[in-house]
Short mmCIF file of C-alpha atoms and ligand atoms in Angstrom, two decimals:
data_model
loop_
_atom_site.label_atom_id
_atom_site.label_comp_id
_atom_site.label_asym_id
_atom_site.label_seq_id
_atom_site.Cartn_x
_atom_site.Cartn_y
_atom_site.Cartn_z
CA UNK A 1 195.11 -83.59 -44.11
CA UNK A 2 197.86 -85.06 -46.13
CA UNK A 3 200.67 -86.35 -44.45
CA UNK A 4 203.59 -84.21 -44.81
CA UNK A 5 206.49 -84.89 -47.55
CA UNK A 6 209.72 -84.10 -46.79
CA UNK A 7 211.36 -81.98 -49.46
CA UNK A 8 215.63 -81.76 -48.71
CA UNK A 9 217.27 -79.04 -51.24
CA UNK A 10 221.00 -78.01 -51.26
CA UNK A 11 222.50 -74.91 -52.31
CA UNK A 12 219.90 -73.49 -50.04
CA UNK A 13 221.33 -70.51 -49.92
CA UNK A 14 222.25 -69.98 -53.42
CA UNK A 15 220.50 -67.91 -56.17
CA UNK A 16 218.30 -70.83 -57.15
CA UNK A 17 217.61 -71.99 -53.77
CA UNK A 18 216.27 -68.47 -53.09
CA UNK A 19 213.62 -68.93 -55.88
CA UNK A 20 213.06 -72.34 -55.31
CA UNK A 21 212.55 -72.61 -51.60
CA UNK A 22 209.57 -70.15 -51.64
CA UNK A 23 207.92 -71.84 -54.32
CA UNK A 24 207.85 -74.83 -53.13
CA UNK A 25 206.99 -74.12 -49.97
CA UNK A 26 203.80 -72.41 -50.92
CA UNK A 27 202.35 -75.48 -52.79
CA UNK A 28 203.69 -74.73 -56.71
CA UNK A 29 205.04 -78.04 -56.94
CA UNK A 30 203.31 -80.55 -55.01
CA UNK A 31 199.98 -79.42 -54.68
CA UNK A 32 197.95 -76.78 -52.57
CA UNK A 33 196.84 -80.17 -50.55
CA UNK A 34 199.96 -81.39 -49.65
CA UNK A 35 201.82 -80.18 -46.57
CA UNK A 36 205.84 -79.99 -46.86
CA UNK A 37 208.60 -80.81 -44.35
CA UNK A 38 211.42 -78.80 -45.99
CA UNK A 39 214.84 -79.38 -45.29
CA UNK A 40 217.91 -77.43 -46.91
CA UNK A 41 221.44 -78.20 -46.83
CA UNK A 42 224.34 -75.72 -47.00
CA UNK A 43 228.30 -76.02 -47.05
CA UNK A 44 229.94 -76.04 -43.36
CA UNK A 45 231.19 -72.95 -43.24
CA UNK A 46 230.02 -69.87 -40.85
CA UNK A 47 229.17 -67.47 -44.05
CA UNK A 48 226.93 -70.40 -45.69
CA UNK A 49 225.14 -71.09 -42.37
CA UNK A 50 224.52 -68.07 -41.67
CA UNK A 51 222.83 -66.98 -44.98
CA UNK A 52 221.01 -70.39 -44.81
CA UNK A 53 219.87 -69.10 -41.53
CA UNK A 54 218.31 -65.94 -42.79
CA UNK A 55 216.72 -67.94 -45.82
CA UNK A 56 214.89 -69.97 -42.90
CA UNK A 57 214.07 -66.66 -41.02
CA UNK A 58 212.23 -65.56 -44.33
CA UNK A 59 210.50 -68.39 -45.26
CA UNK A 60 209.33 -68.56 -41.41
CA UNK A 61 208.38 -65.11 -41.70
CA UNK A 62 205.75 -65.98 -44.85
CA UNK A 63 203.75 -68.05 -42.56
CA UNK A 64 202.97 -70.92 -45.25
CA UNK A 65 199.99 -73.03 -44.41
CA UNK A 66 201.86 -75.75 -46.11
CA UNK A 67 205.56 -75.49 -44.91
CA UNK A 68 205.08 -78.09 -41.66
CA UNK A 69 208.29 -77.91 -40.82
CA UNK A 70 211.71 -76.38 -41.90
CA UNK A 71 215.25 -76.96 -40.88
CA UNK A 72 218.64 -76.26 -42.42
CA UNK A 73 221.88 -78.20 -41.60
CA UNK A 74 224.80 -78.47 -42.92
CA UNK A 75 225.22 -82.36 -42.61
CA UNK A 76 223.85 -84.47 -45.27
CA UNK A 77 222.48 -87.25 -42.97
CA UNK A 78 220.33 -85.07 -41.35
CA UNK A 79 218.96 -83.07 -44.76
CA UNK A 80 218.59 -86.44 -46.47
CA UNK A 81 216.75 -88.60 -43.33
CA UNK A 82 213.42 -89.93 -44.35
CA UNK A 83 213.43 -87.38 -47.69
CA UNK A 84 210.58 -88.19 -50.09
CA UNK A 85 212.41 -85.75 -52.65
CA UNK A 86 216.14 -83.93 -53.09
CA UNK A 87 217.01 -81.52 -55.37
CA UNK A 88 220.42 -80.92 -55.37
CA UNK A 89 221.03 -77.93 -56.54
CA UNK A 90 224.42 -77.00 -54.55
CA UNK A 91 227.83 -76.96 -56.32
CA UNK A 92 230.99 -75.96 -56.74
CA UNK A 93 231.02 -73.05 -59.42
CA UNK A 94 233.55 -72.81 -61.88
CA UNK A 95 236.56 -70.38 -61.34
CA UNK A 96 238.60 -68.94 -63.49
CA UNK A 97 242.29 -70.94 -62.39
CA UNK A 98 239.93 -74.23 -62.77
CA UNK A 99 240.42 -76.90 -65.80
CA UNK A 100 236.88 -78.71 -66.51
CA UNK A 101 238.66 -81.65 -65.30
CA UNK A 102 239.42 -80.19 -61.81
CA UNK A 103 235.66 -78.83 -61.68
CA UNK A 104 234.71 -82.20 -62.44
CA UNK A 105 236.37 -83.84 -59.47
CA UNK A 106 235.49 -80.68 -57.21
CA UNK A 107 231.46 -81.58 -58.05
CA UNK A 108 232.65 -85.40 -57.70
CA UNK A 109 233.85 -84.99 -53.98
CA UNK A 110 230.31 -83.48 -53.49
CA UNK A 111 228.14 -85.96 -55.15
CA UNK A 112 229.96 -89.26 -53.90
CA UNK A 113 228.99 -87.86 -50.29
CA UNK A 114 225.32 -86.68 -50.99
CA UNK A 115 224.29 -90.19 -52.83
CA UNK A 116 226.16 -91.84 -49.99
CA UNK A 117 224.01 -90.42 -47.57
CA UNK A 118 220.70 -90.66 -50.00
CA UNK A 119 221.54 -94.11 -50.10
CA UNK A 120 222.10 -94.56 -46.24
CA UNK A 121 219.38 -92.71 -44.92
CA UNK A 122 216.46 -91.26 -47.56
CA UNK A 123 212.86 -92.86 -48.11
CA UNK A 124 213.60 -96.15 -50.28
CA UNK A 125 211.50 -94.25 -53.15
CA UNK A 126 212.98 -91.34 -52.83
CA UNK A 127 213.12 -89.10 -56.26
CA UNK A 128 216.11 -86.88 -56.40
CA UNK A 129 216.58 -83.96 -58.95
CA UNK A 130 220.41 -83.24 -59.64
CA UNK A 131 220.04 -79.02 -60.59
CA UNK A 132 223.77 -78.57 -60.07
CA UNK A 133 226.54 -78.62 -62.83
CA UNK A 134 227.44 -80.66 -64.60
CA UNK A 135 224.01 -82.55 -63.61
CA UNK A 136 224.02 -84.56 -66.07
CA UNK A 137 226.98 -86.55 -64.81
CA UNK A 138 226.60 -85.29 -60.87
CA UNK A 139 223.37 -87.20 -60.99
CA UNK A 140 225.30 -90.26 -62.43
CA UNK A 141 228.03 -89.82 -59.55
CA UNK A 142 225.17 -89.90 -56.89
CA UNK A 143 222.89 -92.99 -58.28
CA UNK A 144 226.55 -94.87 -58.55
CA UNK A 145 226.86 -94.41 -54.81
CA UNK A 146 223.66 -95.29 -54.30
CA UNK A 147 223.55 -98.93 -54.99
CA UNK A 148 220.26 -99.31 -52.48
CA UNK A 149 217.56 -96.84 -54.11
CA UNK A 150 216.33 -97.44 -57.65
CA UNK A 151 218.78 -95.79 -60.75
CA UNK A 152 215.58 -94.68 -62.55
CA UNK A 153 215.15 -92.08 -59.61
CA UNK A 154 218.10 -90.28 -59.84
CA UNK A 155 217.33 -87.78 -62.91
CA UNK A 156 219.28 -84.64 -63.72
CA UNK A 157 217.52 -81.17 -65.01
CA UNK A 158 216.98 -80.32 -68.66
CA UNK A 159 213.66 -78.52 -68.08
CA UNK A 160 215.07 -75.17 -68.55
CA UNK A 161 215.77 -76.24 -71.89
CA UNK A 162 213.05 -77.96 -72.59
CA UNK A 163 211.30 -74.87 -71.45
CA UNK A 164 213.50 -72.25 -73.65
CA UNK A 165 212.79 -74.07 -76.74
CA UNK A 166 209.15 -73.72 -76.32
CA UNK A 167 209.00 -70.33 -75.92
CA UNK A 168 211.70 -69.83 -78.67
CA UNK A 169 209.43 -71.69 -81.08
CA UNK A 170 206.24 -69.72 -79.51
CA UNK A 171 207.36 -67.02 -80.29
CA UNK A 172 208.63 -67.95 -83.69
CA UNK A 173 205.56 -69.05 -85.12
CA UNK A 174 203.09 -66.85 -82.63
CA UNK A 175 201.21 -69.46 -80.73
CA UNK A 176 200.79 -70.10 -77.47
CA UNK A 177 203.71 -72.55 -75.62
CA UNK A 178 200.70 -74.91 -74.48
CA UNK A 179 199.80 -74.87 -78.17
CA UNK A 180 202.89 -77.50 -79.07
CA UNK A 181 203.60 -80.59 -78.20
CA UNK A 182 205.96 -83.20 -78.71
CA UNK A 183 209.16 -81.46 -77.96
CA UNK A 184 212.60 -82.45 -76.39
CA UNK A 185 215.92 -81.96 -75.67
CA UNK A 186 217.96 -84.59 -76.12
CA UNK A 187 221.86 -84.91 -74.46
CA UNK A 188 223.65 -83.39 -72.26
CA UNK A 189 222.78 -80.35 -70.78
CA UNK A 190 225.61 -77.86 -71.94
CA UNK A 191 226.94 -76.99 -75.45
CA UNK A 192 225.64 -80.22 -77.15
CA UNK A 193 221.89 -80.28 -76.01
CA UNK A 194 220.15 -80.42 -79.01
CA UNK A 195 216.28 -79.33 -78.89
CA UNK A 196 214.29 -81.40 -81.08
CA UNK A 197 210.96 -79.84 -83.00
CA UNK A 198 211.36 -83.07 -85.43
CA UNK A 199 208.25 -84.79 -84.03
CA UNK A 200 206.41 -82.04 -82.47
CA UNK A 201 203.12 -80.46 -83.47
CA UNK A 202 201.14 -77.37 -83.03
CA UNK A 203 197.28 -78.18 -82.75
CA UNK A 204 197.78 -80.92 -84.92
CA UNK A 205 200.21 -79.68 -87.50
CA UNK A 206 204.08 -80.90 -87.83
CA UNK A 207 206.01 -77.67 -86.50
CA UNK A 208 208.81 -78.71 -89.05
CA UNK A 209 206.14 -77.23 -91.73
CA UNK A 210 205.90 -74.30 -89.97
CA UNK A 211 209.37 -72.91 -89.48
CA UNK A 212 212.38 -73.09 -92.08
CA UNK A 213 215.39 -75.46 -91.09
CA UNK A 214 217.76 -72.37 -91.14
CA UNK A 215 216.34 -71.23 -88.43
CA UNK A 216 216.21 -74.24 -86.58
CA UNK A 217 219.67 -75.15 -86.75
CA UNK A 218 221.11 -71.64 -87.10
CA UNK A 219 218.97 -69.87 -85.06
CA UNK A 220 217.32 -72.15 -82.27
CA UNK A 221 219.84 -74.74 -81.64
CA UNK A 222 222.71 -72.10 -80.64
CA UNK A 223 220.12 -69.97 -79.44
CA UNK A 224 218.90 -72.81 -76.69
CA UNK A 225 222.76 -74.18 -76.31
CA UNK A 226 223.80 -70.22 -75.54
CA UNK A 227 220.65 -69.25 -73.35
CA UNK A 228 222.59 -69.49 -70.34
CA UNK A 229 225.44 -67.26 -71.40
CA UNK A 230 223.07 -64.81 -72.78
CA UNK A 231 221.51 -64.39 -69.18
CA UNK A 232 225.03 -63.75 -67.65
CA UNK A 233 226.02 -61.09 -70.18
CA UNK A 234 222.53 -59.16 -69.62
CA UNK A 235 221.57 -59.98 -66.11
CA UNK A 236 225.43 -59.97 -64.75
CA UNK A 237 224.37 -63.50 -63.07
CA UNK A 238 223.51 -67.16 -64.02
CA UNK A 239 219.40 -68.15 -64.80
CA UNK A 240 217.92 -68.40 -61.32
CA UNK A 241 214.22 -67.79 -61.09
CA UNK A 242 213.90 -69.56 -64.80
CA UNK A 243 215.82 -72.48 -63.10
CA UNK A 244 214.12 -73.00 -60.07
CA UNK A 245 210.83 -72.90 -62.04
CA UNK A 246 212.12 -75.26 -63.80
CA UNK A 247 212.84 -77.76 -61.28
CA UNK A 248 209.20 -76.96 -59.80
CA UNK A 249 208.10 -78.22 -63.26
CA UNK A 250 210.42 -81.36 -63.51
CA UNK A 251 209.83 -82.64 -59.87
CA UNK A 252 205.72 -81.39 -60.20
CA UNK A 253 205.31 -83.60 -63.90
CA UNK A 254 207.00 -86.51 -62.47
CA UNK A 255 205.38 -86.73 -59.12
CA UNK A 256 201.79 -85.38 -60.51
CA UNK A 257 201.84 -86.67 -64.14
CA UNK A 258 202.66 -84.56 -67.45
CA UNK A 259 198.99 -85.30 -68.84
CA UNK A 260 200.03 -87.54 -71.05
CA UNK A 261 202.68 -84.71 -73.00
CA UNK A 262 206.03 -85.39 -73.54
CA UNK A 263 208.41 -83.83 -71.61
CA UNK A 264 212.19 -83.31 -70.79
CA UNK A 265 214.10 -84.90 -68.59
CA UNK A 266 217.78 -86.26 -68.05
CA UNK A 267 217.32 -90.12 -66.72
CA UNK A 268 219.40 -93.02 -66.94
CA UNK A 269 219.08 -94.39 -70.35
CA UNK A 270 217.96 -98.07 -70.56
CA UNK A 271 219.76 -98.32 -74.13
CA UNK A 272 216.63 -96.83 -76.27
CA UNK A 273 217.47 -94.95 -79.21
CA UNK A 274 221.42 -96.37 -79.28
CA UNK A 275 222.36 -94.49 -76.28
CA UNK A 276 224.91 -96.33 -74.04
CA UNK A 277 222.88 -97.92 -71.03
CA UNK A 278 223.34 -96.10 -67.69
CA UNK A 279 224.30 -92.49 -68.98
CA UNK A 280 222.06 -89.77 -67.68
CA UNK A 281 221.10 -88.13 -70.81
CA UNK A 282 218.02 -85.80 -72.10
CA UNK A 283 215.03 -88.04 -73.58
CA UNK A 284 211.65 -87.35 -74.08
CA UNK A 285 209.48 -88.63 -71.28
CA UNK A 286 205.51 -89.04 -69.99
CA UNK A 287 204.65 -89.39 -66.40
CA UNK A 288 202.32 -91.27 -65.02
CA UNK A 289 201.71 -91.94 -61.49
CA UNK A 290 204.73 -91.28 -59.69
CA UNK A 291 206.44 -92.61 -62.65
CA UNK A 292 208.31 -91.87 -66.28
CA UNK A 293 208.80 -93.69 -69.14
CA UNK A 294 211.06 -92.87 -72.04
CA UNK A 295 208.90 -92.42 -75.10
CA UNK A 296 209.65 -95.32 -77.69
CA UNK A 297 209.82 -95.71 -81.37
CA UNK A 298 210.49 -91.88 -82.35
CA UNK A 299 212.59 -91.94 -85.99
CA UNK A 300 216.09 -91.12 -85.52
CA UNK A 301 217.50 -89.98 -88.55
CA UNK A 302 221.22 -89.07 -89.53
CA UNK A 303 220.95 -85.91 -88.57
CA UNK A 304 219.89 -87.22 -84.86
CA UNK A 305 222.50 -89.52 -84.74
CA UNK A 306 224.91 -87.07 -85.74
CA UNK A 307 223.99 -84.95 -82.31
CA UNK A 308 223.55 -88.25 -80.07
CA UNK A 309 227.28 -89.23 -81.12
CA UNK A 310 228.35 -85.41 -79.98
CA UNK A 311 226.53 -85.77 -76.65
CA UNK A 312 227.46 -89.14 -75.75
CA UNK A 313 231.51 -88.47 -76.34
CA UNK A 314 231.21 -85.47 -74.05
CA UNK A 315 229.21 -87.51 -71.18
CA UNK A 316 231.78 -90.86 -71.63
CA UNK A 317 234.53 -88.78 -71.68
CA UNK A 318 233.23 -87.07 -67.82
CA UNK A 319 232.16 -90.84 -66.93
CA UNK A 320 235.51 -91.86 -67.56
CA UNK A 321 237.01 -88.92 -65.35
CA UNK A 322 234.34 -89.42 -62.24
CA UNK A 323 234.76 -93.78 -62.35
CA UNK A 324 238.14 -93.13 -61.34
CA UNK A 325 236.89 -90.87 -58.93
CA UNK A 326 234.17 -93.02 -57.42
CA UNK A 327 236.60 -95.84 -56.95
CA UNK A 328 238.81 -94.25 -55.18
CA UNK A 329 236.70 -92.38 -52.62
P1 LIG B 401 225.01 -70.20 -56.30
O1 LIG B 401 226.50 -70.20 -56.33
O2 LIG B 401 224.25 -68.94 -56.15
O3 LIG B 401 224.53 -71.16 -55.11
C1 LIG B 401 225.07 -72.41 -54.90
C2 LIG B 401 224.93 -72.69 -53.43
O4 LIG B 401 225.33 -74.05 -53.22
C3 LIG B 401 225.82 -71.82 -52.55
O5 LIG B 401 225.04 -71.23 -51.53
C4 LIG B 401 226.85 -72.80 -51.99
O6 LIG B 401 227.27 -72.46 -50.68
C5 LIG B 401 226.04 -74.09 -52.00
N1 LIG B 401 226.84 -75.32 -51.98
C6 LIG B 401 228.01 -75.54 -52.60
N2 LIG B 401 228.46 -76.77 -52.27
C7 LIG B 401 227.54 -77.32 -51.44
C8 LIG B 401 227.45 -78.55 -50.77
N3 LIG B 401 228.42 -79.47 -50.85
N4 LIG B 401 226.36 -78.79 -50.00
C9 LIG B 401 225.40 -77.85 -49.87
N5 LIG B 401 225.43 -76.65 -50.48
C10 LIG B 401 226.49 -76.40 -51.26
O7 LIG B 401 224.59 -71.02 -57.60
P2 LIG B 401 223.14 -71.08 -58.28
O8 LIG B 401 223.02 -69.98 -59.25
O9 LIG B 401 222.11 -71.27 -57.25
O10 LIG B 401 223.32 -72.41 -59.17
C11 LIG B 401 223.43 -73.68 -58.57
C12 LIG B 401 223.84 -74.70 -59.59
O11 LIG B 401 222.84 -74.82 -60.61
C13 LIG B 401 225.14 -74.38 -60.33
O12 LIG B 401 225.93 -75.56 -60.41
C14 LIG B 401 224.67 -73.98 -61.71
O13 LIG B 401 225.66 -74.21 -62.70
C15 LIG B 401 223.47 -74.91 -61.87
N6 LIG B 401 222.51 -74.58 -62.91
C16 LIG B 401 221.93 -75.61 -63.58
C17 LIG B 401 220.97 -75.42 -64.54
C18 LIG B 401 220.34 -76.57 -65.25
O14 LIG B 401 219.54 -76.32 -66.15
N7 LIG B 401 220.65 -77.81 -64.91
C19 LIG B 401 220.55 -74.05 -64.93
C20 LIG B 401 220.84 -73.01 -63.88
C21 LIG B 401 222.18 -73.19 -63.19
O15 LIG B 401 223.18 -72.71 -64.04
#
């Protein structure tokens, strides 16, 4: 037997939490082999601890071979201690009275304190998945107050996206979604995302033949950008189940490997393609043994660049917001 790995998610008791948990604990993401010490963290308050409660009563009640051990707390040190992996899905929602800046330093307050702790008390290695929005720069808040565990681990989710585009261009051109490969989303995930079918194939063939570029940019681009919203309107809440599969898939490629295919995910960028070193941005990745690498040498054309520039104002302007932030806390 394995020994176990101990899993710490927030927002346990959230809408993605409640997909996520389950899933995890029965073996979706790290393996049918591999028992789990799962830990969840909720907000100190008696209406959060409570629900987290129940959450643990449940997953106690499925009697998973794998789950080891589970615990919920609401104090970071103790969620974090020894983790091999956090996903950190919890965050302060947006409310109506709320400017983006004020959201911004409400998710700041929360993300100064979790990489603190990370960095104080988690497994040296530890990989940590930022779900929670903005992730893109919440995962850059926690690997800046981390100065003790390796940037490259802190990685923020664009998996959903990745995901929605494949099934978008399934669809489109009736194959199956494990029929193309080569597909990203590069950016930021929010409004400027752009999913990228520029370099990606079906069995073989350059997808770019296979679809007009109305579509793409008409069609798909808004359609991938808007998914979210579109799930509110019909649904009456935010993507949940899509989300926490989603996060099963990011953490499962990068721990397991993505068999050599390119995938999605939002990592610290070490300068490649002209994006400004250190912002957490969407690149096309392969894993390999624990490990990602950005894929190299891709051709980035105007009409790339064009995008990049859109994404990288909207993450250096948040940057700009959360350093002042960070150095004050
Ligand atoms: P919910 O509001 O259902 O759940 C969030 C949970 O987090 C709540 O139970 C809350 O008490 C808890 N929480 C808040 N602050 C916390 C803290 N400091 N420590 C521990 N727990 C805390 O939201 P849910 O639908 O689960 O979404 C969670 C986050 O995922 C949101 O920020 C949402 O915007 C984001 N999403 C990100 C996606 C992505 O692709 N990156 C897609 C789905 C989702 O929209």
């Amino acid at each position: 037997m394995k020994t176990p790995m101990k899993v710490a998610v927030t927002g346990a008791a959230g809408q993605i939490g409640y997909s996520l948990l389950f899933r995890i604990a029965a073996g979706d993401m790290l393996g049918e082999d591999q028992p789990i010490d799962l830990c969840m963290l909720e907000r100190d308050n008696e209406a959060s601890i409570k629900a987290a409660r129940g959450v643990m009563m449940e997953l106690d009640d499925c009697a998973f071979p794998l789950l080891n051990k589970v615990c919920s707390t609401s104090d970071p040190s103790e969620c974090f201690r020894d983790a091999d992996i956090a996903m950190l899905v919890g965050a302060r929602p947006r409310t109506a009275d709320m400017q983006r800046a004020d959201l911004l330093a409400a998710n700041a307050q929360i993300f100064v304190q979790q990489g603190r702790a990370i960095n104080n008390v988690a497994k040296p290695d530890i990989k940590v998945l930022v779900v929670g929005n903005p992730c893109n720069t919440n995962a850059y808040i926690a690997r800046k107050c981390a100065p003790n565990i390796n940037p490259k681990n802190f990685t923020a989710m664009m998996r959903l996206d990745h995901n929605r585009t494949l099934t978008q261009v399934a669809q489109k051109i009736n194959c199956k979604v494990t029929d193309i490969e080569g597909l990203c989303v590069w950016g930021n995930h929010g409004g400027t995302m752009f999913p990228d079918l520029t370099h990606s194939t079906v069995k073989g063939k350059p997808v770019m033949t296979m679809i007009d570029k109305t579509w793409y940019l008409s069609d798909l681009v808004p359609t991938v950008a808007g998914r979210g919203g579109a799930i509110i309107k019909a649904r009456g809440h935010s993507s949940a189940a899509s989300a926490a599969n989603a996060a099963i898939d990011h953490i499962r490629s990068w721990i397991k490997g993505s068999n050599d295919q390119i995938v999605t995910m939002a990592v610290p960028s070490d300068g490649s393609y002209g994006i400004p070193e250190g912002l957490t941005f969407g690149f096309p990745v392969v894993c390999k043994d624990g490990d990602y690498e950005i894929v190299k040498g891709l051709e980035i054309d105007d009409f790339h660049k064009e995008f990049f520039a859109k994404n990288i104002k909207a993450l250096e302007e948040e940057k700009a917001i959360v350093d002042e932030i960070i150095a004050k806390s």
